[in-house]
Short mmCIF file of C-alpha atoms and ligand atoms in Angstrom, two decimals:
data_model
loop_
_atom_site.label_atom_id
_atom_site.label_comp_id
_atom_site.label_asym_id
_atom_site.label_seq_id
_atom_site.Cartn_x
_atom_site.Cartn_y
_atom_site.Cartn_z
CA UNK A 7 -17.24 -2.62 18.21
CA UNK A 8 -15.30 -4.68 15.25
CA UNK A 9 -15.12 -2.25 12.37
CA UNK A 10 -13.36 -3.60 9.45
CA UNK A 11 -11.17 -2.61 6.26
CA UNK A 12 -10.70 -4.56 3.36
CA UNK A 13 -10.05 -4.44 -0.06
CA UNK A 14 -12.82 -4.11 -2.54
CA UNK A 15 -10.48 -5.01 -5.87
CA UNK A 16 -7.85 -8.13 -6.31
CA UNK A 17 -5.75 -7.13 -3.38
CA UNK A 18 -2.88 -4.30 -3.28
CA UNK A 19 -5.51 -2.01 -2.91
CA UNK A 20 -3.30 0.50 -0.14
CA UNK A 21 -4.56 -1.46 2.96
CA UNK A 22 -1.65 -1.14 4.43
CA UNK A 23 -0.96 2.34 4.62
CA UNK A 24 -4.28 2.84 5.45
CA UNK A 25 -4.83 0.37 8.20
CA UNK A 26 -1.38 1.92 9.90
CA UNK A 27 -3.67 5.50 9.71
CA UNK A 28 -6.56 4.06 10.93
CA UNK A 29 -5.16 2.23 13.86
CA UNK A 30 -4.53 5.27 15.66
CA UNK A 31 -7.72 5.12 16.58
CA UNK A 32 -8.44 1.56 17.20
CA UNK A 33 -6.93 -0.44 20.53
CA UNK A 34 -6.70 -3.64 18.54
CA UNK A 35 -5.89 -4.46 15.31
CA UNK A 36 -6.74 -7.76 13.63
CA UNK A 37 -6.12 -10.35 10.92
CA UNK A 38 -8.88 -12.58 10.25
CA UNK A 39 -7.79 -14.45 7.16
CA UNK A 40 -5.27 -15.07 4.63
CA UNK A 41 -1.66 -15.50 5.22
CA UNK A 42 2.12 -14.68 3.82
CA UNK A 43 0.49 -14.61 0.24
CA UNK A 44 -0.47 -11.08 2.14
CA UNK A 45 1.87 -7.91 1.34
CA UNK A 46 1.12 -4.54 3.21
CA UNK A 47 3.38 -1.99 2.08
CA UNK A 48 3.88 0.30 4.26
CA UNK A 49 6.75 3.63 4.38
CA UNK A 50 7.67 4.25 8.03
CA UNK A 51 10.02 7.27 8.97
CA UNK A 52 11.32 6.71 5.47
CA UNK A 53 11.81 3.23 5.29
CA UNK A 54 9.57 0.77 3.12
CA UNK A 55 8.36 -2.44 5.34
CA UNK A 56 6.10 -5.41 3.82
CA UNK A 57 4.17 -6.89 6.25
CA UNK A 58 3.14 -10.64 5.90
CA UNK A 59 1.36 -11.91 8.03
CA UNK A 60 1.31 -9.39 11.51
CA UNK A 61 -1.51 -6.82 11.24
CA UNK A 62 -0.21 -3.48 10.26
CA UNK A 63 -0.94 -1.72 13.58
CA UNK A 64 2.32 -2.74 15.10
CA UNK A 65 4.08 0.75 14.66
CA UNK A 66 1.44 2.21 16.66
CA UNK A 67 3.26 1.20 20.47
CA UNK A 68 -0.02 1.07 22.29
CA UNK A 69 -1.98 -0.57 19.72
CA UNK A 70 -2.38 -4.39 19.98
CA UNK A 71 -2.14 -7.01 17.45
CA UNK A 72 -3.82 -10.15 17.12
CA UNK A 73 -3.32 -13.20 14.35
CA UNK A 74 -7.10 -14.36 14.58
CA UNK A 75 -7.74 -18.42 13.74
CA UNK A 76 -8.91 -17.76 10.16
CA UNK A 77 -5.56 -17.27 9.42
CA UNK A 78 -2.98 -19.47 8.08
CA UNK A 79 0.55 -19.44 9.55
CA UNK A 80 3.79 -20.10 8.26
CA UNK A 81 5.78 -20.06 11.32
CA UNK A 82 9.05 -19.16 8.83
CA UNK A 83 7.71 -16.42 7.30
CA UNK A 84 6.11 -15.10 11.02
CA UNK A 85 10.01 -15.16 12.37
CA UNK A 86 11.26 -13.51 9.54
CA UNK A 87 8.68 -10.58 9.91
CA UNK A 88 9.13 -10.40 13.91
CA UNK A 89 12.92 -10.31 13.34
CA UNK A 90 13.06 -7.61 10.54
CA UNK A 91 10.88 -5.10 12.95
CA UNK A 92 12.82 -5.86 15.49
CA UNK A 93 15.58 -4.00 13.36
CA UNK A 94 13.80 -1.18 13.05
CA UNK A 95 13.80 -0.70 16.93
CA UNK A 96 9.88 -2.00 16.70
CA UNK A 97 9.21 -4.55 19.72
CA UNK A 98 6.22 -6.93 18.55
CA UNK A 99 6.78 -9.13 21.42
CA UNK A 100 4.88 -7.72 23.83
CA UNK A 101 1.96 -6.61 21.47
CA UNK A 102 1.61 -9.50 19.04
CA UNK A 103 -1.20 -12.21 19.74
CA UNK A 104 -1.59 -15.33 18.08
CA UNK A 105 -4.92 -17.57 17.77
CA UNK A 106 -4.34 -21.47 19.18
CA UNK A 107 -6.82 -22.28 16.33
CA UNK A 108 -5.20 -20.73 13.42
CA UNK A 109 -3.45 -23.25 11.33
CA UNK A 110 -0.17 -24.20 10.68
CA UNK A 111 1.66 -24.16 6.82
CA UNK A 112 4.04 -26.63 6.79
CA UNK A 113 7.00 -27.43 4.44
CA UNK A 114 5.24 -30.26 2.49
CA UNK A 115 2.10 -27.23 2.10
CA UNK A 116 4.62 -25.08 -0.06
CA UNK A 117 5.54 -28.02 -2.02
CA UNK A 118 2.40 -29.28 -2.73
CA UNK A 119 1.54 -25.64 -3.81
CA UNK A 120 4.42 -25.46 -6.42
CA UNK A 121 3.72 -29.12 -7.88
CA UNK A 122 -0.29 -28.46 -8.20
CA UNK A 123 0.47 -25.24 -9.71
CA UNK A 124 2.92 -26.58 -11.89
CA UNK A 125 0.88 -29.44 -13.00
CA UNK A 126 -1.89 -27.01 -14.15
CA UNK A 127 0.04 -25.69 -16.73
CA UNK A 128 -1.38 -22.92 -18.45
CA UNK A 129 -4.61 -23.05 -16.35
CA UNK A 130 -2.39 -22.14 -13.27
CA UNK A 131 -4.18 -19.90 -10.64
CA UNK A 132 -1.29 -17.77 -10.40
CA UNK A 133 -0.36 -18.76 -6.62
CA UNK A 134 1.91 -16.92 -4.62
CA UNK A 135 3.17 -20.11 -3.88
CA UNK A 136 3.17 -20.02 -0.07
CA UNK A 137 1.38 -23.26 0.29
CA UNK A 138 -1.83 -21.34 1.23
CA UNK A 139 -4.32 -23.40 -0.35
CA UNK A 140 -3.14 -26.40 0.54
CA UNK A 141 -2.93 -25.42 4.04
CA UNK A 142 -6.89 -24.33 3.57
CA UNK A 143 -7.34 -27.79 1.85
CA UNK A 144 -6.32 -29.62 5.25
CA UNK A 145 -8.29 -27.43 7.31
CA UNK A 146 -11.82 -28.08 5.61
CA UNK A 147 -10.19 -31.79 5.03
CA UNK A 148 -10.69 -32.15 8.77
CA UNK A 149 -6.50 -32.48 8.55
CA UNK A 150 -4.63 -29.69 9.18
CA UNK A 151 -2.71 -28.88 12.10
CA UNK A 152 -2.79 -25.96 14.52
CA UNK A 153 -0.92 -23.28 16.30
CA UNK A 154 -1.99 -24.89 19.82
CA UNK A 155 -1.09 -28.25 18.70
CA UNK A 156 2.86 -27.60 19.00
CA UNK A 157 2.11 -26.83 22.60
CA UNK A 158 0.74 -30.62 23.12
CA UNK A 159 3.17 -33.76 23.54
CA UNK A 160 2.23 -35.29 20.41
CA UNK A 161 2.81 -32.80 18.13
CA UNK A 162 5.67 -34.94 16.23
CA UNK A 163 3.51 -37.51 15.86
CA UNK A 164 0.87 -34.98 13.95
CA UNK A 165 3.54 -33.78 12.17
CA UNK A 166 4.83 -36.91 11.01
CA UNK A 167 1.46 -38.18 10.35
CA UNK A 168 0.68 -34.96 7.80
CA UNK A 169 3.71 -35.02 6.45
CA UNK A 170 3.57 -38.78 5.62
CA UNK A 171 0.12 -38.23 3.97
CA UNK A 172 1.11 -35.17 1.88
CA UNK A 173 4.44 -37.24 0.61
CA UNK A 174 1.75 -39.95 -0.94
CA UNK A 175 0.13 -36.87 -2.96
CA UNK A 176 3.48 -35.40 -3.81
CA UNK A 177 4.37 -38.33 -5.62
CA UNK A 178 1.66 -38.32 -8.32
CA UNK A 179 3.13 -34.70 -9.19
CA UNK A 180 6.09 -34.44 -11.62
CA UNK A 181 8.18 -30.94 -10.76
CA UNK A 182 8.40 -31.58 -7.00
CA UNK A 183 10.64 -29.12 -5.23
CA UNK A 184 13.13 -30.01 -2.55
CA UNK A 185 11.26 -29.63 0.53
CA UNK A 186 12.66 -31.61 2.68
CA UNK A 187 15.55 -29.22 3.31
CA UNK A 188 12.70 -26.62 4.69
CA UNK A 189 12.14 -28.99 7.22
CA UNK A 190 15.07 -27.79 9.80
CA UNK A 191 14.74 -23.66 9.67
CA UNK A 192 10.49 -24.65 10.11
CA UNK A 193 11.50 -26.73 13.39
CA UNK A 194 13.73 -24.09 14.60
CA UNK A 195 10.42 -21.36 13.29
CA UNK A 196 8.28 -23.50 15.55
CA UNK A 197 10.70 -23.22 18.49
CA UNK A 198 10.39 -19.31 18.16
CA UNK A 199 6.83 -19.32 17.73
CA UNK A 200 6.00 -21.58 20.69
CA UNK A 201 7.64 -18.53 22.84
CA UNK A 202 5.06 -15.80 21.68
CA UNK A 203 1.73 -15.24 23.05
CA UNK A 204 -0.22 -18.12 21.97
CA UNK A 205 -3.88 -17.14 22.95
CA UNK A 206 -7.87 -18.33 22.84
CA UNK A 207 -8.64 -15.88 19.93
CA UNK A 208 -12.24 -15.95 20.85
CA UNK A 209 -12.21 -15.46 24.46
CA UNK A 210 -9.34 -12.71 24.21
CA UNK A 211 -11.55 -10.63 21.72
CA UNK A 212 -14.75 -11.25 23.45
CA UNK A 213 -13.19 -10.31 26.54
CA UNK A 214 -11.36 -7.27 24.85
CA UNK A 215 -14.91 -6.08 23.18
CA UNK A 216 -16.73 -6.49 26.87
CA UNK A 217 -14.30 -3.89 28.37
CA UNK A 218 -15.36 -1.16 25.43
CA UNK A 219 -12.07 -1.60 23.23
CA UNK A 220 -12.12 -1.10 19.83
CA UNK A 221 -10.88 -3.07 16.89
CA UNK A 222 -9.86 -3.26 13.33
CA UNK A 223 -10.13 -6.23 11.33
CA UNK A 224 -7.57 -5.77 8.80
CA UNK A 225 -8.66 -7.50 5.63
CA UNK A 226 -5.87 -9.62 3.41
CA UNK A 227 -6.28 -10.50 -0.50
CA UNK A 228 -9.57 -8.59 -2.21
CA UNK A 229 -12.88 -9.23 -2.63
CA UNK A 230 -12.36 -10.20 -6.03
CA UNK A 231 -10.50 -13.27 -4.60
CA UNK A 232 -12.87 -14.41 -2.29
CA UNK A 233 -13.54 -18.44 -2.02
CA UNK A 234 -17.44 -18.10 -2.42
CA UNK A 235 -17.75 -15.18 -4.21
CA UNK A 236 -14.62 -13.95 -5.99
CA UNK A 237 -13.52 -14.97 -10.11
CA UNK A 238 -13.68 -18.33 -8.91
CA UNK A 239 -11.38 -21.06 -9.35
CA UNK A 240 -9.09 -18.17 -10.14
CA UNK A 241 -9.47 -17.11 -6.61
CA UNK A 242 -7.53 -17.16 -3.14
CA UNK A 243 -8.61 -19.85 -0.39
CA UNK A 244 -10.12 -17.83 2.41
CA UNK A 245 -13.18 -15.80 2.96
CA UNK A 246 -11.50 -12.05 1.94
CA UNK A 247 -15.25 -10.38 2.51
CA UNK A 248 -16.79 -9.13 5.77
CA UNK A 249 -18.28 -12.10 6.21
CA UNK A 250 -15.02 -13.88 7.32
CA UNK A 251 -14.48 -11.41 10.09
CA UNK A 252 -16.87 -13.20 12.19
CA UNK A 253 -15.26 -16.91 11.39
CA UNK A 254 -11.98 -15.76 11.63
CA UNK A 255 -11.96 -13.89 14.88
CA UNK A 256 -14.90 -15.64 16.36
CA UNK A 257 -17.08 -12.65 16.91
CA UNK A 258 -20.99 -12.41 16.50
CA UNK A 259 -22.55 -10.29 13.68
CA UNK A 260 -23.97 -7.73 15.88
CA UNK A 261 -20.46 -6.91 16.80
CA UNK A 262 -19.44 -5.83 13.12
CA UNK A 263 -19.47 -2.01 12.86
CA UNK A 264 -18.00 0.05 10.14
CA UNK A 265 -16.85 -1.47 6.83
CA UNK A 266 -14.02 0.75 5.38
CA UNK A 267 -13.89 -0.64 1.69
CA UNK A 268 -10.79 0.31 -0.27
CA UNK A 269 -10.08 0.93 -3.97
CA UNK A 270 -7.35 2.16 -6.18
CA UNK A 271 -8.74 5.03 -8.55
CA UNK A 272 -7.99 2.45 -10.82
CA UNK A 273 -7.86 -1.44 -11.19
CA UNK A 274 -4.59 -3.93 -10.81
CA UNK A 275 -4.80 -7.95 -10.83
CA UNK A 276 -1.42 -10.15 -9.80
CA UNK A 277 -2.07 -13.72 -10.83
CA UNK A 278 -3.80 -15.54 -13.43
CA UNK A 279 -7.88 -15.16 -13.96
CA UNK A 280 -10.69 -12.82 -15.44
CA UNK A 281 -10.06 -9.00 -15.34
CA UNK A 282 -13.10 -7.70 -17.66
CA UNK A 283 -11.74 -3.76 -17.80
CA UNK A 284 -7.68 -5.01 -18.20
CA UNK A 285 -5.12 -3.06 -20.23
CA UNK A 286 -3.42 -4.38 -23.02
CA UNK A 287 -1.68 -1.27 -24.33
CA UNK A 288 0.18 1.68 -23.37
CA UNK A 289 -2.19 3.14 -21.12
CA UNK A 290 -1.81 -0.46 -19.21
CA UNK A 291 1.71 0.24 -19.50
CA UNK A 292 1.55 4.29 -18.06
CA UNK A 293 -0.63 2.82 -15.00
CA UNK A 294 2.00 0.32 -14.05
CA UNK A 295 5.08 2.61 -14.29
CA UNK A 296 3.14 5.23 -12.71
CA UNK A 297 1.85 3.03 -9.92
CA UNK A 298 4.71 1.21 -9.21
CA UNK A 299 2.67 -1.77 -10.18
CA UNK A 300 5.10 -5.14 -9.05
CA UNK A 301 3.97 -7.55 -6.64
CA UNK A 302 4.82 -6.99 -2.95
CA UNK A 303 5.45 -10.72 -2.11
CA UNK A 304 6.23 -11.89 -6.20
CA UNK A 305 7.63 -9.05 -7.74
CA UNK A 306 5.37 -10.38 -10.49
CA UNK A 307 4.27 -7.27 -12.75
CA UNK A 308 0.84 -6.68 -11.94
CA UNK A 309 -2.09 -6.32 -14.46
CA UNK A 310 -3.42 -2.67 -14.92
CA UNK A 311 -6.55 -1.37 -15.96
CA UNK A 312 -9.57 1.09 -15.39
CA UNK A 313 -11.75 1.16 -12.35
CA UNK A 314 -14.31 -1.35 -12.45
CA UNK A 315 -17.83 -0.12 -10.97
CA UNK A 316 -19.77 -3.21 -11.61
CA UNK A 317 -17.34 -5.11 -9.62
CA UNK A 318 -16.79 -2.69 -7.13
CA UNK A 319 -20.47 -2.48 -6.37
CA UNK A 320 -21.08 -6.17 -5.97
CA UNK A 321 -18.00 -5.78 -3.56
CA UNK A 322 -19.68 -3.56 -1.81
CA UNK A 323 -23.22 -4.80 -1.70
CA UNK A 324 -21.70 -8.37 0.22
CA UNK A 325 -19.30 -6.38 2.92
CA UNK A 326 -22.28 -3.85 3.28
CA UNK A 327 -18.68 -1.14 2.77
CA UNK A 328 -20.35 1.88 3.95
CA UNK A 329 -17.01 4.11 3.85
CA UNK A 330 -15.03 4.09 0.80
CA UNK A 331 -11.65 4.92 0.37
CA UNK A 332 -9.58 5.48 -2.87
CA UNK A 333 -6.30 5.26 -2.87
CA UNK A 334 -3.48 5.96 -5.47
CA UNK A 335 -5.40 8.93 -7.17
CA UNK A 336 -1.75 10.69 -7.98
CA UNK A 337 -1.49 7.87 -10.39
CA UNK A 338 -3.99 8.73 -12.66
CA UNK A 339 -2.27 12.91 -12.63
CA UNK A 340 -1.25 13.48 -16.12
CA UNK A 341 -4.28 11.39 -17.90
CA UNK A 342 -6.60 13.43 -20.56
CA UNK A 343 -9.21 11.04 -19.74
CA UNK A 344 -10.55 8.98 -17.36
CA UNK A 345 -12.40 6.18 -17.81
CA UNK A 346 -14.82 3.80 -15.62
CA UNK A 347 -16.58 0.60 -16.29
CA UNK A 348 -20.23 0.92 -15.70
CA UNK A 349 -21.40 -1.94 -17.29
CA UNK A 350 -20.72 -5.49 -18.94
CA UNK A 351 -22.05 -6.76 -22.40
CA UNK A 352 -22.25 -10.60 -21.88
CA UNK A 353 -23.37 -12.85 -24.90
CA UNK A 354 -24.84 -9.70 -26.34
CA UNK A 355 -26.67 -8.74 -23.27
CA UNK A 356 -26.05 -5.74 -21.26
CA UNK A 357 -25.62 -5.64 -17.22
CA UNK A 358 -24.71 -4.37 -14.53
CA UNK A 359 -24.88 -7.55 -12.44
CA UNK A 360 -21.39 -9.69 -11.72
CA UNK A 361 -21.70 -12.43 -13.86
CA UNK A 362 -21.65 -15.95 -12.79
CA UNK A 363 -19.80 -17.10 -16.11
CA UNK A 364 -16.95 -14.75 -15.38
CA UNK A 365 -14.33 -16.59 -16.93
CA UNK A 366 -16.05 -16.86 -20.67
CA UNK A 367 -14.18 -14.67 -23.40
CA UNK A 368 -17.48 -13.29 -24.12
CA UNK A 369 -17.71 -10.37 -21.43
CA UNK A 370 -17.00 -6.76 -22.34
CA UNK A 371 -16.33 -3.91 -20.31
CA UNK A 372 -18.50 -0.79 -21.15
CA UNK A 373 -17.04 2.66 -20.47
CA UNK A 374 -17.93 6.14 -19.57
CA UNK A 375 -15.41 8.16 -19.87
CA UNK A 376 -14.50 11.69 -17.63
CA UNK A 377 -12.23 14.29 -17.62
CA UNK A 378 -8.81 13.84 -16.40
CA UNK A 379 -7.55 15.94 -13.23
CA UNK A 380 -4.55 17.42 -14.81
CA UNK A 381 -1.24 17.14 -12.42
CA UNK A 382 -3.64 18.63 -9.38
CA UNK A 383 -3.75 15.35 -7.27
CA UNK A 384 -0.28 14.90 -6.42
CA UNK A 385 0.67 17.70 -3.48
CA UNK A 386 -2.96 18.28 -3.02
CA UNK A 387 -3.41 18.19 0.85
CA UNK A 388 -7.03 18.82 1.96
CA UNK A 389 -10.71 18.33 0.63
CA UNK A 390 -11.48 21.83 -0.03
CA UNK A 391 -8.77 21.93 -2.84
CA UNK A 392 -9.54 18.76 -4.27
CA UNK A 393 -9.64 19.25 -8.20
CA UNK A 394 -13.09 19.88 -10.11
CA UNK A 395 -12.77 17.21 -11.73
CA UNK A 396 -11.92 14.64 -9.12
CA UNK A 397 -14.88 15.91 -7.77
CA UNK A 398 -16.68 14.34 -10.83
CA UNK A 399 -15.14 11.39 -10.43
CA UNK A 400 -15.96 11.14 -6.93
CA UNK A 401 -19.42 11.43 -7.49
CA UNK A 402 -19.62 9.09 -10.50
CA UNK A 403 -18.33 6.86 -7.97
CA UNK A 404 -20.30 7.39 -4.79
CA UNK A 405 -23.76 7.40 -6.99
CA UNK A 406 -22.99 4.16 -8.46
CA UNK A 407 -21.83 2.55 -5.85
CA UNK A 408 -24.36 4.13 -3.10
CA UNK A 409 -21.75 4.79 -0.52
CA UNK A 410 -19.79 7.74 0.52
CA UNK A 411 -16.18 8.36 -0.07
CA UNK A 412 -14.43 9.24 3.35
CA UNK A 413 -10.40 9.10 2.56
CA UNK A 414 -8.81 9.85 -0.97
CA UNK A 415 -4.97 9.00 -0.87
CA UNK A 416 -2.64 10.43 -3.07
CA UNK A 417 1.01 9.28 -2.40
CA UNK A 418 2.72 6.33 -0.75
CA UNK A 419 3.90 8.64 2.68
CA UNK A 420 1.74 8.61 5.72
CA UNK A 421 0.65 12.03 5.40
CA UNK A 422 -0.22 11.73 1.52
CA UNK A 423 -4.17 11.32 2.83
CA UNK A 424 -7.43 13.33 2.63
CA UNK A 425 -10.33 13.39 5.02
CA UNK A 426 -13.21 14.13 3.35
CA UNK A 427 -15.85 13.59 6.17
P1 IMP B 524 -2.59 -17.82 -3.46
O1 IMP B 524 -3.79 -16.93 -2.14
O2 IMP B 524 -1.07 -17.38 -3.04
O3 IMP B 524 -2.89 -19.07 -3.40
O4 IMP B 524 -3.10 -16.99 -4.57
C1 IMP B 524 -3.79 -17.19 -5.58
C2 IMP B 524 -4.10 -15.85 -6.12
O5 IMP B 524 -4.37 -14.65 -5.33
C3 IMP B 524 -2.89 -15.45 -7.43
O6 IMP B 524 -3.96 -14.90 -8.31
C4 IMP B 524 -2.48 -14.70 -6.41
O7 IMP B 524 -1.33 -13.60 -7.21
C5 IMP B 524 -3.51 -13.81 -5.95
N1 IMP B 524 -3.14 -13.24 -4.32
C6 IMP B 524 -3.05 -13.75 -3.03
N2 IMP B 524 -2.56 -13.01 -2.35
C7 IMP B 524 -2.61 -11.59 -2.88
C8 IMP B 524 -2.66 -10.75 -2.60
O8 IMP B 524 -2.35 -10.13 -1.28
N3 IMP B 524 -2.78 -9.38 -3.22
C9 IMP B 524 -3.25 -9.86 -4.52
N4 IMP B 524 -3.01 -10.55 -4.67
C10 IMP B 524 -3.47 -11.60 -4.20
MG1 MG B 525 -0.44 -6.91 -1.37
#
């Protein structure tokens, strides 16, 4: 079976740490969408490691890791990541596999990302500027280059053709970065990529499934950034919900098993776009400080607010999340009250449905207020010792969302994880 682990909010729910823990129970960890816009932060033997394109199973020597065809790959970041891991003594050469149908991010994609965001001015998406949007546009526009193309004879020609097209597009913009200087390192990284294990993803994964291997699909970004169902147009360019697993890895829907959905005990968002429970006051600042809410990739301060059960229920529904994981509960230590959003008022009407016109200014979040749990989440090590106020919060979430919480994370370390069932 292929189990799935994904974020239910706007990313940064703490997926890296959880997948690192869950990896112990799986033979293969696979990334199915996104690219180096992701930043999965893990703490391994006291070292902070940020993974971008590589699945978080690499710390477990017996786990195989697959970068699926739904991912967009920047060879430069990929090489940096592999070399960085090697310095920590983690061998990735033998247990990393890359789909030959995964699309490549070119230097000119990064330039187009930067130029088009700059042109949007105040309407900008707040992209990570890693070239994700332009690379996926070329994929659906049927112009893209795939990893397998670098192994073909006319690779250079294909590259030049797409590059020339990009140059015509770039000519329409004012603020163009000096991307030509990025080409040399790109071609070096392409040589490096050539020597990695490039595989036919769909056959590779289905053979492993037929041999009874257990696979975990690791989502990036979050459900509310899904290109179809997120807060469009303030979204990323891939399907971040469970549906993306089938197209991103080449497996049938019957092969999907459990879906782990991760949420923070509060909510954050990095970049622009709607965020109904955002706090602009000192409570928001307190969350940001206590939760160290700064982007792993871009270092931008994250916007912070209360947990949004309306958005979460929508995300749980679309992915069929049946095992919830609540992270960063220790960050809410010291809050006298904890709020949870249980409905919106949209143009004067109250609803528990996620509205179409989510970008409208006429959306107000309505809250229920729960009692805080003092300082009792920090240091808690087992389910029997969870504070009473936390149990009330847990039951509120479970009854509203219709799914059970299986794990609670209460710190950055590998050990700060409480299993409930
Ligand atoms: P892009 O995917 O880099 O184009 O960014 C589109 C939007 O998604 C921006 O608001 C980004 O901040 C956000 N985003 C992209 N990747 C991540 C992520 O891994 N975590 C959180 N937000 C992300
Ligand atoms: Mg992140």
